[in-house]
Short mmCIF file of C-alpha atoms in Angstrom, two decimals:
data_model
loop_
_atom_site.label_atom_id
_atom_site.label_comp_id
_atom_site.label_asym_id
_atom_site.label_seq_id
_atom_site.Cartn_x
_atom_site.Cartn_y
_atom_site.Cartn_z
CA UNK A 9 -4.89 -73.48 -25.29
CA UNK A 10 -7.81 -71.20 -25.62
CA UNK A 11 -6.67 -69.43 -22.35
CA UNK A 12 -2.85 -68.69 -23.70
CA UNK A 13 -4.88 -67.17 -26.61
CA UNK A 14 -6.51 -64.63 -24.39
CA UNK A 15 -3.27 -64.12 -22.40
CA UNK A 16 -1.55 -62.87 -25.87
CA UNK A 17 -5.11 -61.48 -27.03
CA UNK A 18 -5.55 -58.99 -24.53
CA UNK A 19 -2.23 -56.95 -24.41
CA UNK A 20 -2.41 -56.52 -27.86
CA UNK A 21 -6.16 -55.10 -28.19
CA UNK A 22 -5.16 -53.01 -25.01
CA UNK A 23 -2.42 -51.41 -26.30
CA UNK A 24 -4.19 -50.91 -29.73
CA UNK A 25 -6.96 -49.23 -27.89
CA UNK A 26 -5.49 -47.00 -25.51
CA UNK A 27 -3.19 -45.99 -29.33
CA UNK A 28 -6.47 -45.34 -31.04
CA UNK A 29 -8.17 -43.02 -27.95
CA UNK A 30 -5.24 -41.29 -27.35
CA UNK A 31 -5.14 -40.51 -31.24
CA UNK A 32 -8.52 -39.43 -31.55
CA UNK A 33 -8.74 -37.68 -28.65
CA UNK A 34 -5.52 -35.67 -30.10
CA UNK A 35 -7.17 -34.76 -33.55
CA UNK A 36 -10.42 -33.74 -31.64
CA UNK A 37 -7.89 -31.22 -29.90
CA UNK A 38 -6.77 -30.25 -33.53
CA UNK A 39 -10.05 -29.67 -34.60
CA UNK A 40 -11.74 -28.14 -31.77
CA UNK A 41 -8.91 -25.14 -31.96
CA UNK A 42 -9.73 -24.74 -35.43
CA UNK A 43 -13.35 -24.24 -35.29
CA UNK A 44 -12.68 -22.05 -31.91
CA UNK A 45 -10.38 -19.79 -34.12
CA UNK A 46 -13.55 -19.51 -36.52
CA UNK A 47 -15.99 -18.62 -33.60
CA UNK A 48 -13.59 -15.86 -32.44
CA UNK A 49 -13.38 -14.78 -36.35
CA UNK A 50 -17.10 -14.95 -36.50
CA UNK A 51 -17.46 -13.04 -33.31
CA UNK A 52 -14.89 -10.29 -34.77
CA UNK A 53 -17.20 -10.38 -37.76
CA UNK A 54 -20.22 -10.45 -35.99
CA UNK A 55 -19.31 -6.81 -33.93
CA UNK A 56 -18.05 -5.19 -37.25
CA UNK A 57 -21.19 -5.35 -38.74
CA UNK A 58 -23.23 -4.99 -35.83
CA UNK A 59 -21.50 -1.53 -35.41
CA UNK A 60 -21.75 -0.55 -38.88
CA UNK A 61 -25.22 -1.59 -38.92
CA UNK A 62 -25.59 1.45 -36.36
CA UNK A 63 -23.42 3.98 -37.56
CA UNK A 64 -25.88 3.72 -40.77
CA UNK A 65 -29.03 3.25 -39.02
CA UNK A 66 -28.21 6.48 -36.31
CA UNK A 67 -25.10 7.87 -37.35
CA UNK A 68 -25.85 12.10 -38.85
CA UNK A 69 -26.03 11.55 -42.58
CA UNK A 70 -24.45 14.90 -43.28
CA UNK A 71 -21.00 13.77 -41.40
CA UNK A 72 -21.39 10.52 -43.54
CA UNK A 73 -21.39 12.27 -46.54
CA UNK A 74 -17.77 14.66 -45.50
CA UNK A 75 -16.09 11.45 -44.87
CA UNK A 76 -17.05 9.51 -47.41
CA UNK A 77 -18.92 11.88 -50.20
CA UNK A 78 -19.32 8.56 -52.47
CA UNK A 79 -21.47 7.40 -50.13
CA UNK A 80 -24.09 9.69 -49.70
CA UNK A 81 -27.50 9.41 -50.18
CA UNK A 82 -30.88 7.89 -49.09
CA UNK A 83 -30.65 4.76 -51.28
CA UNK A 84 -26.65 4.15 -51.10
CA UNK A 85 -26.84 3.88 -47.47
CA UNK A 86 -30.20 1.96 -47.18
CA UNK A 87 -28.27 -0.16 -49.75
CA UNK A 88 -25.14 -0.66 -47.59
CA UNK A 89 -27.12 -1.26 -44.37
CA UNK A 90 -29.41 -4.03 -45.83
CA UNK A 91 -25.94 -6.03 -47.14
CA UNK A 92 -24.35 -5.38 -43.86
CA UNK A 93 -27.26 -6.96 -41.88
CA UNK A 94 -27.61 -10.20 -44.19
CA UNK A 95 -24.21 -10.38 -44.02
CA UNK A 96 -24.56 -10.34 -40.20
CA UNK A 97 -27.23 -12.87 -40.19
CA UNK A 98 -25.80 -15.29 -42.87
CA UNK A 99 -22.89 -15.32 -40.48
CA UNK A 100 -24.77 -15.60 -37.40
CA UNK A 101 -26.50 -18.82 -38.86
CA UNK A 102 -23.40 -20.52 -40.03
CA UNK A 103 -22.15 -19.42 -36.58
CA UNK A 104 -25.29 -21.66 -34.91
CA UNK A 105 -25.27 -24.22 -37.26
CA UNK A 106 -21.87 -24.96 -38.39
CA UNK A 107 -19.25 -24.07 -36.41
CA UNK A 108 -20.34 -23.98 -32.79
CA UNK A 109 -22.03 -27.22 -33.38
CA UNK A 110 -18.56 -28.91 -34.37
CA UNK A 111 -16.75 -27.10 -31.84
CA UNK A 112 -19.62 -28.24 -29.03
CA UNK A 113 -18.80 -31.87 -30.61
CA UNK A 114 -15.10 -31.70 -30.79
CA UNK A 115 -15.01 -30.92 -26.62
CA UNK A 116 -17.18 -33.24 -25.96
CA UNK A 117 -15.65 -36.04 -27.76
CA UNK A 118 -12.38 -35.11 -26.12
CA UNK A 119 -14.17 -35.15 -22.93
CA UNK A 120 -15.55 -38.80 -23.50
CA UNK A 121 -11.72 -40.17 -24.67
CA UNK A 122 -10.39 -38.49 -21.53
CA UNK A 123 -13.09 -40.20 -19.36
CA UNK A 124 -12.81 -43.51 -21.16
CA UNK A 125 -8.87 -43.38 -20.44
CA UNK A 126 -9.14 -42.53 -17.04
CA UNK A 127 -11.70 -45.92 -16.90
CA UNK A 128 -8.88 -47.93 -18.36
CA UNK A 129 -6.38 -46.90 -16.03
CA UNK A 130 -8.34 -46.95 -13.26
CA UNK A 131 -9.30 -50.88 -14.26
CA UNK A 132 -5.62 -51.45 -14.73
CA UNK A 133 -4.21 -50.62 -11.73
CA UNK A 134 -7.21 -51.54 -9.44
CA UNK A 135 -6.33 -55.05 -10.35
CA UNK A 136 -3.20 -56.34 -8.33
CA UNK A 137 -2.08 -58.36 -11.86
CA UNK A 138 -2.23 -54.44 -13.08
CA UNK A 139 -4.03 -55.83 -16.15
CA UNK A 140 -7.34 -55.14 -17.31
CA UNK A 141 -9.76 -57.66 -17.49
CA UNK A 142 -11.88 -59.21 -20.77
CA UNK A 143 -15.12 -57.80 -19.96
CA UNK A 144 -14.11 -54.19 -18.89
CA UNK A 145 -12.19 -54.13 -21.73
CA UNK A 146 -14.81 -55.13 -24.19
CA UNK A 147 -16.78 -52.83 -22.49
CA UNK A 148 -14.59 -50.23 -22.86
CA UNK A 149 -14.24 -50.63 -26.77
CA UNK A 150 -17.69 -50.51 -26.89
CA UNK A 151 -18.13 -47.04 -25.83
CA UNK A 152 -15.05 -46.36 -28.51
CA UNK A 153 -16.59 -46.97 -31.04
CA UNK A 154 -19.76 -45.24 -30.02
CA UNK A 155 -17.98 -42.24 -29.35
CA UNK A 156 -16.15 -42.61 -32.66
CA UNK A 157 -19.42 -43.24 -34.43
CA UNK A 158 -20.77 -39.98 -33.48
CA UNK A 159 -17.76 -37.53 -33.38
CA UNK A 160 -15.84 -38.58 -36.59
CA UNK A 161 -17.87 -37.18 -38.63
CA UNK A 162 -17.42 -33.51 -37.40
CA UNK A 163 -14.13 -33.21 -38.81
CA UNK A 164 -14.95 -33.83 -42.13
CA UNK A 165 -12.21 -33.72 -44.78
CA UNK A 166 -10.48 -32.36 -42.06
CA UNK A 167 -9.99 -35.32 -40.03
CA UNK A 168 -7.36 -37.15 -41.94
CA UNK A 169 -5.02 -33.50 -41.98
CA UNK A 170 -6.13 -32.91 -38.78
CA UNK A 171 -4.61 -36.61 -37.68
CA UNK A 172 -1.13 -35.77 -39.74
CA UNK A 173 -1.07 -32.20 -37.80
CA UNK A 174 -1.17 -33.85 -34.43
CA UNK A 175 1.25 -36.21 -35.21
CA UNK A 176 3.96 -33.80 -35.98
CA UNK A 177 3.18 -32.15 -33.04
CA UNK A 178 3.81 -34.94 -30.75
CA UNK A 179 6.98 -36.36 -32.86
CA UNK A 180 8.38 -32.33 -32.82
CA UNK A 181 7.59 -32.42 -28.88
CA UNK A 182 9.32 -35.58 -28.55
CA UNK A 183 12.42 -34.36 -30.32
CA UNK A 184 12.44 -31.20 -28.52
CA UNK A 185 12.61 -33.90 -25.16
CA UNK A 186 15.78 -35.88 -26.87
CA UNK A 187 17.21 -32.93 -27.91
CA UNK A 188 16.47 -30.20 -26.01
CA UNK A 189 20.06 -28.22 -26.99
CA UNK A 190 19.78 -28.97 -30.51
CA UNK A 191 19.00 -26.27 -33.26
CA UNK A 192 15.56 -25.95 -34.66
CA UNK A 193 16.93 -27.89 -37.89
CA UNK A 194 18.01 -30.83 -36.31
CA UNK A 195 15.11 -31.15 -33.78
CA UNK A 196 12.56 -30.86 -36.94
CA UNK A 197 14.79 -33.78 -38.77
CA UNK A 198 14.75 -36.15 -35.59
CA UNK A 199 10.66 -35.27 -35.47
CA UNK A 200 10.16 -36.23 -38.62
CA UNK A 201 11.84 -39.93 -38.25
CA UNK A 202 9.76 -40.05 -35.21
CA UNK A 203 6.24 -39.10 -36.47
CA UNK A 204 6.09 -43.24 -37.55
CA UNK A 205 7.24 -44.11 -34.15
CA UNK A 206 4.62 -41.61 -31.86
CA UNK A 207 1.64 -43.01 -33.82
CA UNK A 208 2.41 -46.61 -32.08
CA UNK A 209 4.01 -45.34 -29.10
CA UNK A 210 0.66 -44.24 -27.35
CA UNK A 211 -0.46 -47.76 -26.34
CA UNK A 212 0.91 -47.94 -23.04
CA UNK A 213 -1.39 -46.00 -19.85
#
């Protein structure tokens, strides 16, 4: 009895894993192109006031002063220089400590799902039942919920729009696939009755 149990058991938490990695891993993907889009803001950021930090510090005062006559003076431009350079390092900081830390999390995480997947499958079809067994599998959760332990957390409030982004993009990638003639109104329509369906369609290797 105990052994039909385990026959229906382990489909179902198979299934329901492989769902929830291949989700996650998806609204790491989200996230990690979000905070990359910050880093190259920051870095856009970062060379502005670097170079204006120069033009003040070496640039001829005199020339400052024809271009911009408001701004001339001693004081004015010590003034402007010394906002200009916390501004650079308040950014540079939240640069080191925010951002590139969640991006540096975000591809790792999606690095670990994309290992732990490849695991799975290889367990699957190295069996000649093409099943995975108990033990690898519980083995296998394991390490998802370690990974999920650790990386959740990085996307913040984020996560949960994050999750709702990347299912739209699958269900609008799916309808593109049913109908790939069909105008941009219909394919959105289709994608959104299938954004239900793509969030329980992922459970197969």
């Amino acid at each position: 009895m105990g052994k039909e149990h385990t026959a229906h058991y382990e489909p179902s938490l198979e299934s329901d894993l492989i769902r929830r990695i291949r989700l996650q891993r998806g609204v790491h993907d989200i996230l990690e192109d979000k905070t990359q889009n910050w880093l190259s803001f920051q870095k856009i950021v970062n060379v502005c006031s670097g170079a204006f930090i120069t033009l003040v510090v070496f640039a001829d005062f005199g020339l400052i002063s024809k271009l911009a006559p408001s701004a001339s003076g001693l004081p004015v431009m010590l003034s402007v220089a010394v906002t200009a350079l916390l501004v650079f390092i308040m950014n540079a900081l939240y640069d080191v400590y925010s951002v590139s830390e969640k991006n540096a999390t975000h591809l790792q995480a999606i690095q670990q799902y994309t290992d732990l997947l490849s695991d799975l499958k290889k367990a699957k079809y190295s069996n000649p039942q093409k099943r995975i067994d108990e033990a690898t599998l519980m083995h296998c959760l394991s390490r998802y919920l370690q990974i999920s332990a650790s990386a959740t957390n990085a996307g913040g409030n984020s996560f949960d729009k994050a999750q709702e982004k990347y299912l739209k993009r699958r269900a609008l990638r799916k309808a593109r696939e049913e109908i790939p003639f069909g105008s941009k109104k219909e394919v959105e329509q289709r994608a959104k009755s299938l954004t239900g369906q793509c969030k329980e369609s992922e459970g197969e290797i």
